Coordinates of C-alpha atoms in Angstrom, one line a residue:
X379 CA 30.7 99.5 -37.0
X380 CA 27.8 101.2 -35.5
X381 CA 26.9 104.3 -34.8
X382 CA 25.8 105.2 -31.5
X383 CA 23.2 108.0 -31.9
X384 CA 21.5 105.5 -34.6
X385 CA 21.3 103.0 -31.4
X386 CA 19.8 105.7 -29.0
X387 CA 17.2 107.1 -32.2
X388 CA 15.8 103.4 -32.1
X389 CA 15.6 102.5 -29.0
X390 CA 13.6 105.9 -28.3
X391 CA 11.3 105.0 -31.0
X392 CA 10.6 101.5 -29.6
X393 CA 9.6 103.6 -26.1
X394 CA 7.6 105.5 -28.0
X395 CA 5.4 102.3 -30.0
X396 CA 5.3 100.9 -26.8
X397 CA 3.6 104.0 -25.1
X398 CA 1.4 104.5 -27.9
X399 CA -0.2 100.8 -27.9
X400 CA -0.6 101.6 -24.1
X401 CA -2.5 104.7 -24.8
X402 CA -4.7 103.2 -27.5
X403 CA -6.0 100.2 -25.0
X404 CA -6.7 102.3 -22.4
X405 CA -9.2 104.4 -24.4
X406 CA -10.2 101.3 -26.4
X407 CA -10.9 100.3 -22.4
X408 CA -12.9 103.7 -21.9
X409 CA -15.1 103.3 -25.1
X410 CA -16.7 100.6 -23.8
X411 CA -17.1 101.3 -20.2
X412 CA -18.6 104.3 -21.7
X413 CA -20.9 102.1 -24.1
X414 CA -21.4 99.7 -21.4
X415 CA -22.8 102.3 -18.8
X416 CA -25.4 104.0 -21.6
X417 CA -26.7 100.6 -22.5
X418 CA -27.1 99.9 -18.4
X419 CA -28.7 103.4 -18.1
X420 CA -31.0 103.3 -20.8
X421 CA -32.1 99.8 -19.8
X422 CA -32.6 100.7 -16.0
X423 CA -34.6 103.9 -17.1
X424 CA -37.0 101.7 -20.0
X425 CA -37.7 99.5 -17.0
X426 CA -38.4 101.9 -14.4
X427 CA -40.5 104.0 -16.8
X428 CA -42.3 101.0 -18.0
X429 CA -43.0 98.9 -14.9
X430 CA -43.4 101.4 -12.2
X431 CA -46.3 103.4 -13.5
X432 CA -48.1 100.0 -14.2
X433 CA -48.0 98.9 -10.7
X434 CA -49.2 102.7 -9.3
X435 CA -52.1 102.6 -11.8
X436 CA -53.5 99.1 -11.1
X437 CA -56.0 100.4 -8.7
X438 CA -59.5 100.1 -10.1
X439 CA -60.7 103.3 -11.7
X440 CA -64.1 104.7 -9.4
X441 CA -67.3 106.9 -10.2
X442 CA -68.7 108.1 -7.1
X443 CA -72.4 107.7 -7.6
X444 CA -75.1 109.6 -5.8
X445 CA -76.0 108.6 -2.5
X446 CA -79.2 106.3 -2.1
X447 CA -79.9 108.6 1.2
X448 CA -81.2 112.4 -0.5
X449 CA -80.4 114.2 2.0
X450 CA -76.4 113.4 1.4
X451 CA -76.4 114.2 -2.7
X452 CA -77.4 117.9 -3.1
X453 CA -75.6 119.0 -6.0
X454 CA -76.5 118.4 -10.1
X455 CA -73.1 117.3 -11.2
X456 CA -70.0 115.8 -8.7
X457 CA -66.8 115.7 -10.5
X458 CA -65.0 112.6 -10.0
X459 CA -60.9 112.7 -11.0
X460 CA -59.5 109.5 -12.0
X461 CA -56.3 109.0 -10.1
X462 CA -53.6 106.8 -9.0
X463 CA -54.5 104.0 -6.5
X464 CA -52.4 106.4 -3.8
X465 CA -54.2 109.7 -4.9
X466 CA -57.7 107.7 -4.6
X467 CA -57.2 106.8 -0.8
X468 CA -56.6 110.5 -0.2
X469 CA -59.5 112.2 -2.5
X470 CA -61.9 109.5 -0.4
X471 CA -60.7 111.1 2.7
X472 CA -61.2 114.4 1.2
X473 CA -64.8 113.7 -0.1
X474 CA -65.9 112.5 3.3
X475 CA -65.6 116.1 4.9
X476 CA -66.1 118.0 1.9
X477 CA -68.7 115.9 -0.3
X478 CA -68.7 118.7 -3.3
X479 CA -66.1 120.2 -5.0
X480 CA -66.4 121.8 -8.6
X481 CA -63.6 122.8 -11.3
X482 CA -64.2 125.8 -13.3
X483 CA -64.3 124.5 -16.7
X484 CA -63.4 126.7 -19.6
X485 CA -64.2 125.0 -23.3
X486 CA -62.3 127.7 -25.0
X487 CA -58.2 127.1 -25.8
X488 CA -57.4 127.5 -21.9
X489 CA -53.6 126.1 -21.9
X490 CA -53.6 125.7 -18.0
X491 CA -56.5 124.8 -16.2
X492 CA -56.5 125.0 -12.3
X493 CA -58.6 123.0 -10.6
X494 CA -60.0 124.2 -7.0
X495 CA -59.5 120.7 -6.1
X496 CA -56.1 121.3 -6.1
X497 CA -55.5 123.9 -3.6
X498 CA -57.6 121.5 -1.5
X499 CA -55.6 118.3 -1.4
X500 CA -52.3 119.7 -2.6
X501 CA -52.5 116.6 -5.3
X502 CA -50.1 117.5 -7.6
X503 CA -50.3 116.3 -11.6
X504 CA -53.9 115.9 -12.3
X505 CA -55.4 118.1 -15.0
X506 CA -59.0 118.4 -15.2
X507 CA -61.4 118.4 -18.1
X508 CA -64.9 117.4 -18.5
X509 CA -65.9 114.7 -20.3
X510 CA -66.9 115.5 -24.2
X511 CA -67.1 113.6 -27.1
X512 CA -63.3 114.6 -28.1
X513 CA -61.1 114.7 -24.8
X514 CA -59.1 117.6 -25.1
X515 CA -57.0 116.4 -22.0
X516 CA -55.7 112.8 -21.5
X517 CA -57.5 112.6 -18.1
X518 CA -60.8 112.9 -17.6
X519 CA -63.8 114.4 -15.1
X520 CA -67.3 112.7 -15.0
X521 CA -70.6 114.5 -14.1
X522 CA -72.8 112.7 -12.4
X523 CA -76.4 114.1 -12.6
X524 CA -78.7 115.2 -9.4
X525 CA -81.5 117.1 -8.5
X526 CA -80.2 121.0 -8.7
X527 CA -80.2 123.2 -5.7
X528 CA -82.1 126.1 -6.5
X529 CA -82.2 128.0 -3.3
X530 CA -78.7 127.4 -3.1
X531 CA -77.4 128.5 -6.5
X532 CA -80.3 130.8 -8.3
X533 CA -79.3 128.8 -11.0
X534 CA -82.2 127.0 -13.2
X535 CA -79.6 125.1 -16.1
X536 CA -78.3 127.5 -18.2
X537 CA -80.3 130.8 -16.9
X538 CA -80.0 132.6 -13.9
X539 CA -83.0 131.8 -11.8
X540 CA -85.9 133.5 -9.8
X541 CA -83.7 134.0 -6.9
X542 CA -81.4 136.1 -8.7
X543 CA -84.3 137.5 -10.7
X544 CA -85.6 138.8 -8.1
X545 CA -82.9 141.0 -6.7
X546 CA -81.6 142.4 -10.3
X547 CA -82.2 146.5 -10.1
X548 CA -84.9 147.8 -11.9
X549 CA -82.9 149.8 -14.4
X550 CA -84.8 151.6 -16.9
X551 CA -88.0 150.9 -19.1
X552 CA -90.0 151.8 -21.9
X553 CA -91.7 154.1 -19.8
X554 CA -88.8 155.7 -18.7
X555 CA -87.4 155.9 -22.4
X556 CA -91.2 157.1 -23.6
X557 CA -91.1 159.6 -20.9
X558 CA -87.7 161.3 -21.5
X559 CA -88.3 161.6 -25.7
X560 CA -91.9 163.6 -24.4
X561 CA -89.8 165.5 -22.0
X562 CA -86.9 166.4 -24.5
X563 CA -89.6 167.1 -27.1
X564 CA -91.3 170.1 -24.9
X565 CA -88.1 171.2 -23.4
X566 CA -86.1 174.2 -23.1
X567 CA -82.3 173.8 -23.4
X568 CA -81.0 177.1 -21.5
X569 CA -77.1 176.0 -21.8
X570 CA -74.4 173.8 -22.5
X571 CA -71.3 172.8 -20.1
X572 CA -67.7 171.4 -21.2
X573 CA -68.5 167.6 -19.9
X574 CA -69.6 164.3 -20.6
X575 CA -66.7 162.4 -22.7
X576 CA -65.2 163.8 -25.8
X577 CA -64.2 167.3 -27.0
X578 CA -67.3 168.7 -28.8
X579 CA -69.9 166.4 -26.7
X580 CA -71.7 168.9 -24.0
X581 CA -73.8 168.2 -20.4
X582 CA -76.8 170.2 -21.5
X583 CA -78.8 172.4 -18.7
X584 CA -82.7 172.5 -19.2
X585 CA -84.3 175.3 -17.9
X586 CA -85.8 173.4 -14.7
X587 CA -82.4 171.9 -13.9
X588 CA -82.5 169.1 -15.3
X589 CA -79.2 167.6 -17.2
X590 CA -78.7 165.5 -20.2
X591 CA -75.5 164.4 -22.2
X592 CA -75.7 165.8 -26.1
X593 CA -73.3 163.7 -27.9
X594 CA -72.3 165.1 -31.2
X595 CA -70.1 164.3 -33.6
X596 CA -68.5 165.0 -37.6
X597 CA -69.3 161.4 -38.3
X598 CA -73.3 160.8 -39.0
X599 CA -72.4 156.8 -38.1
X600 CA -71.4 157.5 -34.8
X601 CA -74.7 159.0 -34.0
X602 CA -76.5 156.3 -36.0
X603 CA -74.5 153.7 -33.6
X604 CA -75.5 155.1 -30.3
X605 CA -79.3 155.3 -31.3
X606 CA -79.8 152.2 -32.8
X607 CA -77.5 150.5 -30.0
X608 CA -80.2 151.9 -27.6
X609 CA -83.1 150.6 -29.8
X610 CA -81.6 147.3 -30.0
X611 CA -81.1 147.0 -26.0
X612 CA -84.8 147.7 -25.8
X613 CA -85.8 145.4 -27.8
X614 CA -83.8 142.5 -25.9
X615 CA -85.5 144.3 -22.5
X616 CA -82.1 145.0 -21.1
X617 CA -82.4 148.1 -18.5
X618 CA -79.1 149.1 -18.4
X619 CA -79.2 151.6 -21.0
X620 CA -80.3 155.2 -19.8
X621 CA -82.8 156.6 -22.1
X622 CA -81.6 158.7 -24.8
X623 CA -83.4 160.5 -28.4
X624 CA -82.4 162.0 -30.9
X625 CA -82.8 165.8 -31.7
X626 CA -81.4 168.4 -34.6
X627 CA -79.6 171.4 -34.1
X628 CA -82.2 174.1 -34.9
X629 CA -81.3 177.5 -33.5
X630 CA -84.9 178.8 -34.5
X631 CA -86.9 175.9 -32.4
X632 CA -87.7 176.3 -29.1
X633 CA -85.7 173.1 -27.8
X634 CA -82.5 175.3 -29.0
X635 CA -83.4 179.1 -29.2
X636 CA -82.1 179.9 -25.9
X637 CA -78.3 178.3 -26.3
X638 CA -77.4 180.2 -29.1
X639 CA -74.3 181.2 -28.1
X640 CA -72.9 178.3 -26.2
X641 CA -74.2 176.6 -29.6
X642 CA -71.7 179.1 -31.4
X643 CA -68.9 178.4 -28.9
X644 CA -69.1 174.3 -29.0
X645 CA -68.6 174.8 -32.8
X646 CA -71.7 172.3 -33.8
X647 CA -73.3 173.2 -36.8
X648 CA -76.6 173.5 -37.4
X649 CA -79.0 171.6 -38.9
X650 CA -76.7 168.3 -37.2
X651 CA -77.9 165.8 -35.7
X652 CA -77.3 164.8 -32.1
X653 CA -78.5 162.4 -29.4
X654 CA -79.4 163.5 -25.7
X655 CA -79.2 161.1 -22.9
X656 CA -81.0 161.3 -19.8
X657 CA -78.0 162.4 -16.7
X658 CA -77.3 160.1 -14.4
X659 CA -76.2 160.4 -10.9
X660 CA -74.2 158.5 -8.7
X661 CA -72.1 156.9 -10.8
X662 CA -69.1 154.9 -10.0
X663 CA -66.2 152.9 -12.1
X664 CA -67.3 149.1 -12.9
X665 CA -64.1 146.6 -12.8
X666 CA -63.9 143.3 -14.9
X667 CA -65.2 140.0 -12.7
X668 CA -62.5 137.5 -12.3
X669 CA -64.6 135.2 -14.5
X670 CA -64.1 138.0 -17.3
X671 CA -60.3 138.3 -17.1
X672 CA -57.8 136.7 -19.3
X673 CA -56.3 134.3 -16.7
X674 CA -59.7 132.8 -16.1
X675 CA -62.1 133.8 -18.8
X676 CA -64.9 131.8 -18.6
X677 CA -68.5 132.0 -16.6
X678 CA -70.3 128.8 -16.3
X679 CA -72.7 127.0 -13.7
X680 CA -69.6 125.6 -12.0
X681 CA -67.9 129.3 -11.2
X682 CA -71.2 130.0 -10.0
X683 CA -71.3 127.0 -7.7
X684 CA -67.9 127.6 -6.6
X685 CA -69.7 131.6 -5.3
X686 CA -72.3 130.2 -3.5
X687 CA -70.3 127.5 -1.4
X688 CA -67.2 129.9 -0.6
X689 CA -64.7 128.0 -2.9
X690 CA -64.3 130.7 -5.3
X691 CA -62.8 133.0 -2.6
X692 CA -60.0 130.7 -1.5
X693 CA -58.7 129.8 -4.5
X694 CA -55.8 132.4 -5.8
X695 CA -55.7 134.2 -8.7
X696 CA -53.6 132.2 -11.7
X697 CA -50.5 134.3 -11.9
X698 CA -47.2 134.1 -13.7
X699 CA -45.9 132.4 -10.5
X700 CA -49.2 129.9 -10.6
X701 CA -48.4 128.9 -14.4
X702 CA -44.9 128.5 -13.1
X703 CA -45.7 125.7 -10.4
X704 CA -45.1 128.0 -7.5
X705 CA -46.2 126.2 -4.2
X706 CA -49.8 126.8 -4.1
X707 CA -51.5 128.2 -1.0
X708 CA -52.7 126.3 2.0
X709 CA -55.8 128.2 3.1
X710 CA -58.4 125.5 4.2
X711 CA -62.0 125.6 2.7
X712 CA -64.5 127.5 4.5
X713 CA -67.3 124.7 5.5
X714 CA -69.8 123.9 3.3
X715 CA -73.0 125.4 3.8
X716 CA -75.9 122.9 3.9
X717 CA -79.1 122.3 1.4
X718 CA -81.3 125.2 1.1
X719 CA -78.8 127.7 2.5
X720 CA -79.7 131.5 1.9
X721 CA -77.1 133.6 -0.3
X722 CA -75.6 136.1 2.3
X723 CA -75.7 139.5 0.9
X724 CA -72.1 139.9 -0.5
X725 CA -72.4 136.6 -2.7
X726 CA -75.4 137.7 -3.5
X727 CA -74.6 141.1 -4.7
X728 CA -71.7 139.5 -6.9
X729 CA -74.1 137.2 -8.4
X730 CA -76.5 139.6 -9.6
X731 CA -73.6 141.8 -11.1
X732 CA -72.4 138.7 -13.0
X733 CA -76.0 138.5 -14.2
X734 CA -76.0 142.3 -15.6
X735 CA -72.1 141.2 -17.3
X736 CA -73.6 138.4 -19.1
X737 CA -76.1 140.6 -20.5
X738 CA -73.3 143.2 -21.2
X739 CA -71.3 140.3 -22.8
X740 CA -73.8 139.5 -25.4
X741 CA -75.1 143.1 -26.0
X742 CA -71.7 144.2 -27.4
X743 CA -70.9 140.9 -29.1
X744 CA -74.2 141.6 -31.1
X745 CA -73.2 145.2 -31.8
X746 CA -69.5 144.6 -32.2
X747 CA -68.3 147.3 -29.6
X748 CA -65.2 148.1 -29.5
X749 CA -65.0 150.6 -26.5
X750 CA -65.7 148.7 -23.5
X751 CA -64.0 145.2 -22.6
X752 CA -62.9 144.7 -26.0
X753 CA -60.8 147.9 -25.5
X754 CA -59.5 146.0 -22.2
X755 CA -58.6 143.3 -23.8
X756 CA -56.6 144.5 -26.8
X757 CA -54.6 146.7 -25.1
X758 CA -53.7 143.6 -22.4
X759 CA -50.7 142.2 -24.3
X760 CA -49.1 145.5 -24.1
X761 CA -50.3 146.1 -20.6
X762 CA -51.3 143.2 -18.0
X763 CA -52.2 144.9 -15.5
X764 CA -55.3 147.1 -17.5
X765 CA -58.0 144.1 -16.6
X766 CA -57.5 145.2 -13.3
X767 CA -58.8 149.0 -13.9
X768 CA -62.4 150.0 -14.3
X769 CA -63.5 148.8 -17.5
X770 CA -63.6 151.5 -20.2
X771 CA -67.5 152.9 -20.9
X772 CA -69.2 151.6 -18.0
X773 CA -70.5 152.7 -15.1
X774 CA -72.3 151.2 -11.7
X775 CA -75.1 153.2 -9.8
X776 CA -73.9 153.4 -6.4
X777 CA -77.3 153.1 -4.8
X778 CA -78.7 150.1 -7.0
X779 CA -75.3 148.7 -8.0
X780 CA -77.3 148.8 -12.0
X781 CA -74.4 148.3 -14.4
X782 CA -74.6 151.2 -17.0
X783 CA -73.8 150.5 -20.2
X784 CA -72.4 154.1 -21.5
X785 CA -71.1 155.4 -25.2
X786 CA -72.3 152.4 -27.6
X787 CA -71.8 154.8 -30.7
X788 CA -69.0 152.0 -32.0
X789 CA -72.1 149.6 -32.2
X790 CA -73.8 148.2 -35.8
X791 CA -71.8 150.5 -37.8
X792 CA -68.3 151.4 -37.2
X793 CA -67.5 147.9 -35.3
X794 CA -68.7 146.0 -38.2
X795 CA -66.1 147.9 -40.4
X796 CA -63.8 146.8 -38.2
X797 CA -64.6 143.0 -37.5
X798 CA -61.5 141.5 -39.1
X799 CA -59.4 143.0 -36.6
X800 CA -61.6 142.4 -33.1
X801 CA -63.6 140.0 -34.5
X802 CA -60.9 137.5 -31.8
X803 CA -61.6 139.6 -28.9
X804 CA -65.6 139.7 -29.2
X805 CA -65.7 135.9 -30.0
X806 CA -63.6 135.0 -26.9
X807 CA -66.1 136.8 -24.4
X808 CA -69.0 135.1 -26.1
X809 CA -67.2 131.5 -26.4
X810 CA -66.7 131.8 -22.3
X811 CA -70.2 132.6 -21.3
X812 CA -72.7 130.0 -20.6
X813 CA -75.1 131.7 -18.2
X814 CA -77.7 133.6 -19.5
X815 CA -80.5 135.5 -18.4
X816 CA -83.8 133.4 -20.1
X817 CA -85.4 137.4 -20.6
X818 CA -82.7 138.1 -22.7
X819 CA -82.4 135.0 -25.0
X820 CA -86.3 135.0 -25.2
X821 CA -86.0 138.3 -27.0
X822 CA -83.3 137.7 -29.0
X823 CA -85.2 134.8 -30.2
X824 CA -88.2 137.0 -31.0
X825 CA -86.4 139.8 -32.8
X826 CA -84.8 136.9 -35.1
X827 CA -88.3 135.6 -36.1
X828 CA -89.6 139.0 -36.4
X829 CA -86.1 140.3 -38.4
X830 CA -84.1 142.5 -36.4
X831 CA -84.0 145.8 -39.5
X832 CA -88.0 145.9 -39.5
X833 CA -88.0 145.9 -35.5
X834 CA -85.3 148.9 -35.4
X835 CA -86.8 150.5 -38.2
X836 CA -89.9 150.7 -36.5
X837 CA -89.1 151.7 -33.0
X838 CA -86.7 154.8 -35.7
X839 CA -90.1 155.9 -36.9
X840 CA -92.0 155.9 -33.9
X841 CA -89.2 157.7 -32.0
X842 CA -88.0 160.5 -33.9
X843 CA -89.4 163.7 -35.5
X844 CA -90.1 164.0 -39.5
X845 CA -86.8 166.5 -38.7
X846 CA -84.3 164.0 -37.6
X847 CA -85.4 161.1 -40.1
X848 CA -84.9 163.5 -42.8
X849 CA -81.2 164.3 -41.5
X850 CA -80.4 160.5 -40.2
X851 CA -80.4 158.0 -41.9
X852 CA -81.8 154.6 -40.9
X853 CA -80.0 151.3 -40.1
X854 CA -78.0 150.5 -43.5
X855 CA -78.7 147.0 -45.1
X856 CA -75.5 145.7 -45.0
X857 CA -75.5 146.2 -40.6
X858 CA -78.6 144.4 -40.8
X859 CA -77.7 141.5 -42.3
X860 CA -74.4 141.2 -40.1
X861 CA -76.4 141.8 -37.2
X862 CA -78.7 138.9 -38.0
X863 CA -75.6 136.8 -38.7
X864 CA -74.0 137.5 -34.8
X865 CA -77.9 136.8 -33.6
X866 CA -77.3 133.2 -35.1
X867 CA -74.4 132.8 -33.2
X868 CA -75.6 133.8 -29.9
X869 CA -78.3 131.7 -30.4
X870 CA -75.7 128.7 -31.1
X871 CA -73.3 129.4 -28.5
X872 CA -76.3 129.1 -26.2
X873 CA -77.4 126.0 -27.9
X874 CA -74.1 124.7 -27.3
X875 CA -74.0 125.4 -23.4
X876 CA -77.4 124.1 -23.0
X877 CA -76.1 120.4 -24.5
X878 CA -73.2 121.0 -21.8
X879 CA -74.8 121.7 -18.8
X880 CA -77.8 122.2 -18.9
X881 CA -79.9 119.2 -16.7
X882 CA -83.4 121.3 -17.6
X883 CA -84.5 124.2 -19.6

């Protein structure tokens, strides 16, 4: 006998087996479509990836050399970008109507480099490096060597040239500097004015008029700083320091006698000492170059060159958007001016202030200061947009456009306390410069044979009263020997631009 609901259990379990086996093909099925289509993928994209590049690079890889005919190769160095076969056709087009075009090259970690070329031919893809001995990038950029262009450039190797020479301001002198010490020596100080930087510093009032800036402070350092600072830049020839001495706070000597009260009411103590500089009129806030900011930072014979034949001014500022691959900017090139082509006035006015910065740059790197660009560049990871604002402690002369470099009391002393922690910042300005003024590395190569502590000690002695010598004390040992050290690395960094760009010295 059999029982129905044993009859209808089974049956729904042999629906159920059946429906399972079904379900189990089908994804059996699916697992190795799946398999199937990542095998046929991966195999389509090793081919693609292997083949296709192969055929687009099989065009022969060109160096443009210079022209037989003079007249047609200007320039000392032609960069030449090795490209696809596709890319090639189009840079020949380029290089017919524009014969020379130059990449700012930074040898410094620069992640993202971008090439003026670029903006040109809207060639997407090619990063350009020079050639060295270790290739930092896989491509590659060759110079080809020429006769230089010095009409053109004012640019003799490594050193600015005669033409910019010629047209730097006159600054200040040793006659200048010996002529304001005598002055402050017979003068007559007949009050002191709230002014010139800090709290307790003064704008001193002669009695004939004439003005001066007393800077005083707690901290005999800060006063040794600024005096040998000024003695140092003299010794390298550099006119952009205004002439400044040092005097004592004597209420009983004639310099003195007559502020008495306004003495009282600054609260300086007698018997300190402080350093006058000469006033200066005119004066004007001096912003950071391009070449000097972050999102270029570098200064070479090639930014130069980029000046003088108008490239430098289409090209647009690297920005976040830039570094982002935001479509770049369409602007044609102004034309390129022909051999022997007089600066006009405005690119000649920004060369000559990127001379007077490359002085600046190696003046504070060899006295460690910490309150002009370096203060800039600290504070621009909390700020980005401080390297646009006037850099901090300088000035310009609005008649001569001299760059004036102010407050140097950080320098020899107080920034080589603090080297650990800015040490970064005053290497990276240094590591980016490769134009020099030939004065200025002359000198610096003089004061290294001659030792830099004997030089300053000298110039102490013959500048300063039996007075202020007995209250200030002279360069300490330890700032000597750091300051030769920072010499040596001037002297190497230009060593180093010289085997990099240099076609004569």
């Amino acid at each position: 006998m059999f029982d129905v609901r044993s009859i209808e259990l089974g049956e729904q379990q042999d629906s159920t087996s059946d429906m399972s086996m079904s379900f189990c093909r089908k994804r059996s099925f699916q697992r190795q479509a799946c398999l199937l289509s990542v095998m046929a993928a991966f195999s389509l994209g090793l081919a693609l990836g292997a083949f296709v590049p192969i055929i687009g690079l099989t065009g022969d890889r060109e160096v443009i050399r210079p022209s037989a005919d003079p007249s047609t190769d200007h320039h000392v160095e032609r960069l030449v970008v090795r490209t696809s076969r596709s890319d090639d056709v189009h840079r020949r087009r380029l290089q017919k109507s524009v014969p020379n075009i130059y990449v700012p090259v930074s040898f410094v970690d620069d992640k993202v480099i971008t090439p003026v070329e670029r903006s040109l031919t809207e060639i997407d893809g090619n990063s350009v490096e020079p050639v060295e001995e270790e290739a930092v990038d896989q491509t590659s950029v060759e110079f080809v060597q020429g006769d230089p262009d010095l009409d053109l450039e004012g640019l003799y190797g490594i050193y600015w040239g005669p033409r910019i020479e010629d047209y730097m301001p006159k600054g200040f002198d040793g006659a200048d500097t010996a002529a304001w010490q005598d002055y402050v020596n017979g003068g007559f100080v007949v009050s002191l004015k709230p002014g010139c930087g800090r709290m307790q510093n003064r704008m001193v009032i002669f009695s004939d008029g004439r003005r001066a800036c007393a800077r005083y402070r707690q901290n005999t350092d800060q006063i040794q700083g600024e005096l040998f600072s000024f003695y140092l830049g003299q010794l390298l020839n550099m006119s952009n320091l205004v002439p400044s001495t040092a005097s004592v706070i004597d209420v009983q000597s004639p310099l003195w006698v007559s502020a008495t009260q306004d003495i009282a009411s600054a609260q300086w103590k007698v018997q300190r000492p402080v350093v006058l500089t000469k006033w200066v009129s005119d004066l004007e806030p001096a912003g950071i170059p391009t070449p000097f900011q972050p999102l270029e930072k570098h200064m070479n014979k090639f930014d130069v060159r980029n000046i003088t034949l108008g490239l430098e001014d289409i090209r647009a500022q690297r920005s976040l958007m830039d570094l982002l691959g935001a479509p770049k900017s369409t602007v044609k090139p102004p034309p390129i001016p022909p051999p022997g082509t007089r600066l006009d006035p405005d690119k000649l006015g920004r060369l000559v202030e990127l001379a007077q910065w490359s002085d600046l740059i190696v003046f504070d790197y060899l006295i460690a200061n910490l309150d002009r660009v370096v203060n800039n560049l600290y504070n621009y990871q909390w700020n980005a947009d401080i390297m646009a604002a006037p850099a901090h402690n300088l000035a310009k002369q609005s008649d001569s456009q001299l760059l004036v470099f102010l407050d140097n009391e950080s320098g020899l002393l107080h920034g080589y306390r603090l080297l650990k922690k800015y040490e970064a910042y005053h290497g990276l300005l240094l590591d980016n410069l490769c134009i020099f003024r030939r004065t200025t590395i002359q000198q610096l190569q003089q004061l290294k044979d001659d030792g830099p502590a004997t030089r300053l000690q000298q110039i102490f002695e013959h500048s300063t009263t039996d007075k202020v010598r007995d209250i200030l004390p002279p360069l300490p040992e330890k700032s000597a020997k750091i300051l030769i050290d920072r010499i040596d690395r001037v002297l190497g960094q230009v060593q180093k631009c010289h085997e990099m760009f240099s076609v004569q010295s």
